[in-house]
Amino acid sequence: MQGTQLVEFITEQLEDMKAKDIVVLDVAKLSPMADNIIVCTGTSARHCRAVANNLLVEAKKAEMPPLGIEGLKEGGWVLLDMNDVIVHVMDQEHRDLFRLEQLWGGDSKHLNS
């Protein structure tokens, strides 16, 4: 699974776990590391861990486990490397502080609020 299918799979998992303010950034022209970055917000560190863990489990079921995962133990900011897509699950404090959408400045698409 790649490209649009992968983005749709990931966003579906995030929406199922009630992640907030999901944003897809097209960074294909800005970075050789990924085509898209997905940023979403959890209501707490526990919610961020649950959202990320659900994505991890569902990706493994679909036979496409993440290449790496960071921050799952802490939960305030969890990063999943899904090969062509990097996923950031952040609590509101981290999201406000780091403002990844502004940092990357790619073409973004807000999916929900």
Coordinates of C-alpha atoms in Angstrom, one line a residue:
M1 CA 0.0 0.0 0.0
Q2 CA 1.4 3.3 -1.0
G3 CA 0.5 6.9 -1.9
T4 CA -3.1 7.9 -1.6
Q5 CA -4.2 4.4 -0.4
L6 CA -1.7 4.6 2.5
V7 CA -2.8 8.1 3.5
E8 CA -6.4 7.1 3.4
F9 CA -5.7 4.0 5.5
I10 CA -3.8 6.0 8.1
T11 CA -6.4 8.8 8.3
E12 CA -9.2 6.3 8.6
Q13 CA -7.4 4.7 11.6
L14 CA -6.9 8.1 13.2
E15 CA -10.5 9.1 12.7
D16 CA -11.7 5.8 14.2
M17 CA -9.8 6.7 17.4
K18 CA -11.2 10.2 17.5
A19 CA -8.0 12.1 16.8
K20 CA -8.6 15.8 16.3
D21 CA -7.5 18.3 13.7
I22 CA -6.0 15.8 11.2
V23 CA -3.8 17.5 8.7
V24 CA -2.1 15.9 5.7
L25 CA 0.9 17.8 4.4
D26 CA 2.3 17.0 0.9
V27 CA 6.0 17.3 1.4
A28 CA 7.1 15.3 -1.6
K29 CA 8.9 18.3 -3.1
L30 CA 10.4 19.4 0.2
S31 CA 11.8 16.1 1.6
P32 CA 13.3 12.9 0.1
M33 CA 12.3 11.1 3.4
A34 CA 8.5 11.1 2.9
D35 CA 5.8 12.1 0.5
N36 CA 3.3 13.1 3.2
I37 CA 3.3 14.1 6.8
I38 CA 0.1 13.6 8.8
V39 CA -0.3 15.5 12.0
C40 CA -3.2 15.0 14.5
T41 CA -4.0 15.9 18.0
G42 CA -5.0 13.7 20.9
T43 CA -6.9 15.0 23.9
S44 CA -4.2 13.7 26.4
A45 CA -0.9 11.7 26.5
R46 CA -3.0 8.6 27.1
H47 CA -5.2 9.3 24.1
C48 CA -2.1 10.0 21.9
R49 CA -0.7 6.6 23.0
A50 CA -4.0 4.9 22.2
V51 CA -4.3 6.5 18.8
A52 CA -0.7 5.6 17.9
N53 CA -1.0 2.1 19.3
N54 CA -4.2 1.5 17.3
L55 CA -2.5 2.6 14.1
L56 CA 0.5 0.3 14.9
V57 CA -1.8 -2.7 15.5
E58 CA -3.9 -2.1 12.3
A59 CA -0.8 -1.5 10.2
K60 CA 0.7 -4.8 11.4
K61 CA -2.6 -6.5 10.5
A62 CA -2.5 -5.0 7.0
E63 CA 1.1 -6.4 6.8
M64 CA 2.7 -2.9 6.7
P65 CA 4.3 -2.4 10.1
P66 CA 5.9 1.0 10.7
L67 CA 9.6 1.3 10.0
G68 CA 10.0 3.0 13.4
I69 CA 8.1 4.5 16.3
E70 CA 9.2 7.0 18.9
G71 CA 7.5 8.5 22.0
L72 CA 4.9 5.8 22.6
K73 CA 6.0 5.4 26.2
E74 CA 5.6 9.2 27.0
G75 CA 2.7 9.8 24.8
G76 CA 2.8 13.6 24.4
W77 CA 4.2 13.3 20.9
V78 CA 4.3 10.0 19.1
L79 CA 6.0 9.6 15.8
L80 CA 5.3 6.7 13.4
D81 CA 7.4 6.2 10.3
M82 CA 5.1 4.5 7.8
N83 CA 7.7 4.6 5.0
D84 CA 6.2 7.1 2.6
V85 CA 4.1 8.8 5.3
I86 CA 5.3 10.2 8.7
V87 CA 2.6 10.4 11.3
H88 CA 2.8 12.7 14.3
V89 CA 0.2 12.2 17.1
M90 CA 0.6 15.1 19.5
D91 CA -1.2 16.5 22.5
Q92 CA -2.3 20.1 22.1
E93 CA 0.6 21.5 24.1
H94 CA 3.2 19.9 21.8
R95 CA 1.2 20.8 18.7
D96 CA 0.9 24.5 19.7
L97 CA 4.6 24.6 20.6
F98 CA 6.1 23.0 17.5
R99 CA 3.5 24.0 14.8
L100 CA 4.7 21.4 12.3
E101 CA 2.2 22.7 9.6
Q102 CA 4.0 26.0 9.6
L103 CA 7.4 24.5 9.8
W104 CA 7.0 22.3 6.7
G105 CA 4.8 24.8 4.8
G106 CA 3.7 22.1 2.3
D107 CA 0.3 21.9 0.7
S108 CA -2.0 20.9 3.6
K109 CA -5.4 19.4 3.7
H110 CA -7.4 19.6 6.9
L111 CA -9.6 16.6 7.3
N112 CA -11.4 17.4 10.5
S113 CA -11.3 19.8 13.4

